[in-house]
Amino acid sequence: MKLAFFLAAFSLIFIRVYFKNWWHGPHVPGKVSITVKTDDDYERVQYAGRISFSPDEKRIERMSPGAYIRYRHNSTRFSAESDVKGAITYDTPGKDNMAEAIHEMIAFGYDAKARMERVFERGGDSALLQAIPQLRSSTASQLYLQQLLRNDVITDQVLNGVLSYINQQGDNEKRKLLELLMNKICLSPGQWPAVEQAISLIHSTPDRSAMESLAKEKQQLK
């Protein structure tokens, strides 16, 4: 009797879970929610699933079944979602804000590696340098920087662009990026002064001293 009761209860729970999952549609991977809030500014970016944009990154072209975007920046809002067949439904009042929502998704690192590769294919190092300041994700920024530092030598233009980005970071990030730069690139004598100038902008004495020692070591190896 107890066994029959247990099996009946288990069956009811299983059916409930099955139909709950069926009702809510397919499993949607890659759910992301980012909120940035200050005293007078509020921004939230939420998305899930695979989403493809137009070449100019202003329109949604495709969304995988169950995918969605929900964007809010103060009073500006946008949302879009796809059904189980991939048909996209937009929040009509906010559809004009689609380009802004896409821009912020990319800035926070959506599909960062594939996007970096598209930017590089389209415009090379110059396009990467122009794209980095628009990013708000350190992980995405480092992907772009690693591509710029893919070779043993770099042009002055690329070096100056990389250093300009590094100079805007905090001490910890400056140290990591300068280490990457000095360990990866064979800098010419004419390029070292710019690197030394960037090192001098590190406020932390231990971090600055460590980078000065590394710079001296690398130059002695020439």
PDB file of N, CA and C in Angstrom, residues 82-119:
ATOM      1  N   SER A  82      11.754  35.542 -28.779  1.00  0.00           N
ATOM      2  CA  SER A  82      11.333  34.646 -29.852  1.00  0.00           C
ATOM      3  C   SER A  82      10.545  33.482 -29.270  1.00  0.00           C
ATOM      4  N   ASP A  83       9.619  32.970 -30.053  1.00  0.00           N
ATOM      5  CA  ASP A  83       8.817  31.832 -29.588  1.00  0.00           C
ATOM      6  C   ASP A  83       9.544  30.530 -29.890  1.00  0.00           C
ATOM      7  N   VAL A  84       8.854  29.413 -29.712  1.00  0.00           N
ATOM      8  CA  VAL A  84       9.487  28.103 -29.896  1.00  0.00           C
ATOM      9  C   VAL A  84       9.893  27.850 -31.347  1.00  0.00           C
ATOM     10  N   LYS A  85       9.350  28.638 -32.273  1.00  0.00           N
ATOM     11  CA  LYS A  85       9.720  28.497 -33.679  1.00  0.00           C
ATOM     12  C   LYS A  85      10.734  29.549 -34.124  1.00  0.00           C
ATOM     13  N   GLY A  86      11.125  30.440 -33.210  1.00  0.00           N
ATOM     14  CA  GLY A  86      12.101  31.472 -33.546  1.00  0.00           C
ATOM     15  C   GLY A  86      11.494  32.745 -34.099  1.00  0.00           C
ATOM     16  N   ALA A  87      10.159  32.846 -34.099  1.00  0.00           N
ATOM     17  CA  ALA A  87       9.506  34.081 -34.558  1.00  0.00           C
ATOM     18  C   ALA A  87       9.682  35.157 -33.484  1.00  0.00           C
ATOM     19  N   ILE A  88      10.094  36.348 -33.902  1.00  0.00           N
ATOM     20  CA  ILE A  88      10.450  37.412 -32.958  1.00  0.00           C
ATOM     21  C   ILE A  88       9.266  38.342 -32.717  1.00  0.00           C
ATOM     22  N   THR A  89       9.038  38.633 -31.433  1.00  0.00           N
ATOM     23  CA  THR A  89       8.024  39.607 -31.031  1.00  0.00           C
ATOM     24  C   THR A  89       8.711  40.748 -30.312  1.00  0.00           C
ATOM     25  N   TYR A  90       8.368  41.989 -30.689  1.00  0.00           N
ATOM     26  CA  TYR A  90       8.976  43.175 -30.096  1.00  0.00           C
ATOM     27  C   TYR A  90       7.999  43.896 -29.180  1.00  0.00           C
ATOM     28  N   ASP A  91       8.555  44.548 -28.166  1.00  0.00           N
ATOM     29  CA  ASP A  91       7.765  45.470 -27.360  1.00  0.00           C
ATOM     30  C   ASP A  91       7.616  46.739 -28.192  1.00  0.00           C
ATOM     31  N   THR A  92       6.479  46.898 -28.822  1.00  0.00           N
ATOM     32  CA  THR A  92       6.299  47.936 -29.842  1.00  0.00           C
ATOM     33  C   THR A  92       6.719  49.340 -29.415  1.00  0.00           C
ATOM     34  N   PRO A  93       6.333  49.836 -28.222  1.00  0.00           N
ATOM     35  CA  PRO A  93       6.723  51.206 -27.850  1.00  0.00           C
ATOM     36  C   PRO A  93       8.232  51.417 -27.787  1.00  0.00           C
ATOM     37  N   GLY A  94       9.000  50.329 -27.550  1.00  0.00           N
ATOM     38  CA  GLY A  94      10.437  50.490 -27.405  1.00  0.00           C
ATOM     39  C   GLY A  94      11.241  50.045 -28.601  1.00  0.00           C
ATOM     40  N   LYS A  95      10.581  49.716 -29.721  1.00  0.00           N
ATOM     41  CA  LYS A  95      11.302  49.163 -30.861  1.00  0.00           C
ATOM     42  C   LYS A  95      12.320  50.146 -31.437  1.00  0.00           C
ATOM     43  N   ASP A  96      12.042  51.436 -31.295  1.00  0.00           N
ATOM     44  CA  ASP A  96      12.987  52.437 -31.791  1.00  0.00           C
ATOM     45  C   ASP A  96      14.301  52.425 -31.016  1.00  0.00           C
ATOM     46  N   ASN A  97      14.318  51.785 -29.865  1.00  0.00           N
ATOM     47  CA  ASN A  97      15.523  51.738 -29.032  1.00  0.00           C
ATOM     48  C   ASN A  97      16.364  50.486 -29.279  1.00  0.00           C
ATOM     49  N   MET A  98      16.063  49.768 -30.349  1.00  0.00           N
ATOM     50  CA  MET A  98      16.764  48.524 -30.633  1.00  0.00           C
ATOM     51  C   MET A  98      18.264  48.723 -30.796  1.00  0.00           C
ATOM     52  N   ALA A  99      18.676  49.727 -31.563  1.00  0.00           N
ATOM     53  CA  ALA A  99      20.099  49.958 -31.831  1.00  0.00           C
ATOM     54  C   ALA A  99      20.859  50.243 -30.533  1.00  0.00           C
ATOM     55  N   GLU A 100      20.232  51.018 -29.644  1.00  0.00           N
ATOM     56  CA  GLU A 100      20.874  51.320 -28.367  1.00  0.00           C
ATOM     57  C   GLU A 100      21.045  50.063 -27.524  1.00  0.00           C
ATOM     58  N   ALA A 101      20.023  49.215 -27.492  1.00  0.00           N
ATOM     59  CA  ALA A 101      20.099  47.967 -26.734  1.00  0.00           C
ATOM     60  C   ALA A 101      21.198  47.058 -27.276  1.00  0.00           C
ATOM     61  N   ILE A 102      21.286  46.952 -28.590  1.00  0.00           N
ATOM     62  CA  ILE A 102      22.320  46.126 -29.208  1.00  0.00           C
ATOM     63  C   ILE A 102      23.704  46.679 -28.885  1.00  0.00           C
ATOM     64  N   HIS A 103      23.854  47.991 -28.974  1.00  0.00           N
ATOM     65  CA  HIS A 103      25.137  48.639 -28.667  1.00  0.00           C
ATOM     66  C   HIS A 103      25.592  48.294 -27.250  1.00  0.00           C
ATOM     67  N   GLU A 104      24.670  48.332 -26.299  1.00  0.00           N
ATOM     68  CA  GLU A 104      25.023  48.056 -24.905  1.00  0.00           C
ATOM     69  C   GLU A 104      25.304  46.575 -24.682  1.00  0.00           C
ATOM     70  N   MET A 105      24.591  45.696 -25.356  1.00  0.00           N
ATOM     71  CA  MET A 105      24.889  44.263 -25.270  1.00  0.00           C
ATOM     72  C   MET A 105      26.323  43.989 -25.712  1.00  0.00           C
ATOM     73  N   ILE A 106      26.703  44.586 -26.831  1.00  0.00           N
ATOM     74  CA  ILE A 106      28.062  44.407 -27.356  1.00  0.00           C
ATOM     75  C   ILE A 106      29.081  45.021 -26.408  1.00  0.00           C
ATOM     76  N   ALA A 107      28.773  46.188 -25.869  1.00  0.00           N
ATOM     77  CA  ALA A 107      29.687  46.856 -24.945  1.00  0.00           C
ATOM     78  C   ALA A 107      29.965  46.014 -23.714  1.00  0.00           C
ATOM     79  N   PHE A 108      28.953  45.292 -23.248  1.00  0.00           N
ATOM     80  CA  PHE A 108      29.113  44.445 -22.067  1.00  0.00           C
ATOM     81  C   PHE A 108      29.657  43.055 -22.406  1.00  0.00           C
ATOM     82  N   GLY A 109      29.977  42.826 -23.680  1.00  0.00           N
ATOM     83  CA  GLY A 109      30.701  41.606 -24.027  1.00  0.00           C
ATOM     84  C   GLY A 109      29.912  40.510 -24.692  1.00  0.00           C
ATOM     85  N   TYR A 110      28.713  40.810 -25.223  1.00  0.00           N
ATOM     86  CA  TYR A 110      27.965  39.738 -25.888  1.00  0.00           C
ATOM     87  C   TYR A 110      28.735  39.219 -27.104  1.00  0.00           C
ATOM     88  N   ASP A 111      28.911  37.892 -27.159  1.00  0.00           N
ATOM     89  CA  ASP A 111      29.551  37.233 -28.309  1.00  0.00           C
ATOM     90  C   ASP A 111      30.878  37.911 -28.654  1.00  0.00           C
ATOM     91  N   ALA A 112      31.677  38.191 -27.614  1.00  0.00           N
ATOM     92  CA  ALA A 112      32.843  39.073 -27.766  1.00  0.00           C
ATOM     93  C   ALA A 112      33.876  38.544 -28.754  1.00  0.00           C
ATOM     94  N   LYS A 113      34.201  37.269 -28.686  1.00  0.00           N
ATOM     95  CA  LYS A 113      35.246  36.735 -29.560  1.00  0.00           C
ATOM     96  C   LYS A 113      34.840  36.797 -31.029  1.00  0.00           C
ATOM     97  N   ALA A 114      33.623  36.351 -31.327  1.00  0.00           N
ATOM     98  CA  ALA A 114      33.158  36.376 -32.714  1.00  0.00           C
ATOM     99  C   ALA A 114      33.052  37.810 -33.219  1.00  0.00           C
ATOM    100  N   ARG A 115      32.608  38.710 -32.355  1.00  0.00           N
ATOM    101  CA  ARG A 115      32.481  40.101 -32.773  1.00  0.00           C
ATOM    102  C   ARG A 115      33.851  40.714 -33.029  1.00  0.00           C
ATOM    103  N   MET A 116      34.829  40.392 -32.170  1.00  0.00           N
ATOM    104  CA  MET A 116      36.187  40.895 -32.371  1.00  0.00           C
ATOM    105  C   MET A 116      36.734  40.426 -33.718  1.00  0.00           C
ATOM    106  N   GLU A 117      36.481  39.180 -34.046  1.00  0.00           N
ATOM    107  CA  GLU A 117      36.970  38.640 -35.319  1.00  0.00           C
ATOM    108  C   GLU A 117      36.318  39.344 -36.504  1.00  0.00           C
ATOM    109  N   ARG A 118      35.031  39.669 -36.377  1.00  0.00           N
ATOM    110  CA  ARG A 118      34.348  40.390 -37.464  1.00  0.00           C
ATOM    111  C   ARG A 118      34.916  41.793 -37.623  1.00  0.00           C
ATOM    112  N   VAL A 119      35.160  42.470 -36.501  1.00  0.00           N
ATOM    113  CA  VAL A 119      35.724  43.823 -36.545  1.00  0.00           C
ATOM    114  C   VAL A 119      37.099  43.796 -37.207  1.00  0.00           C
TER     115      VAL A 119
END
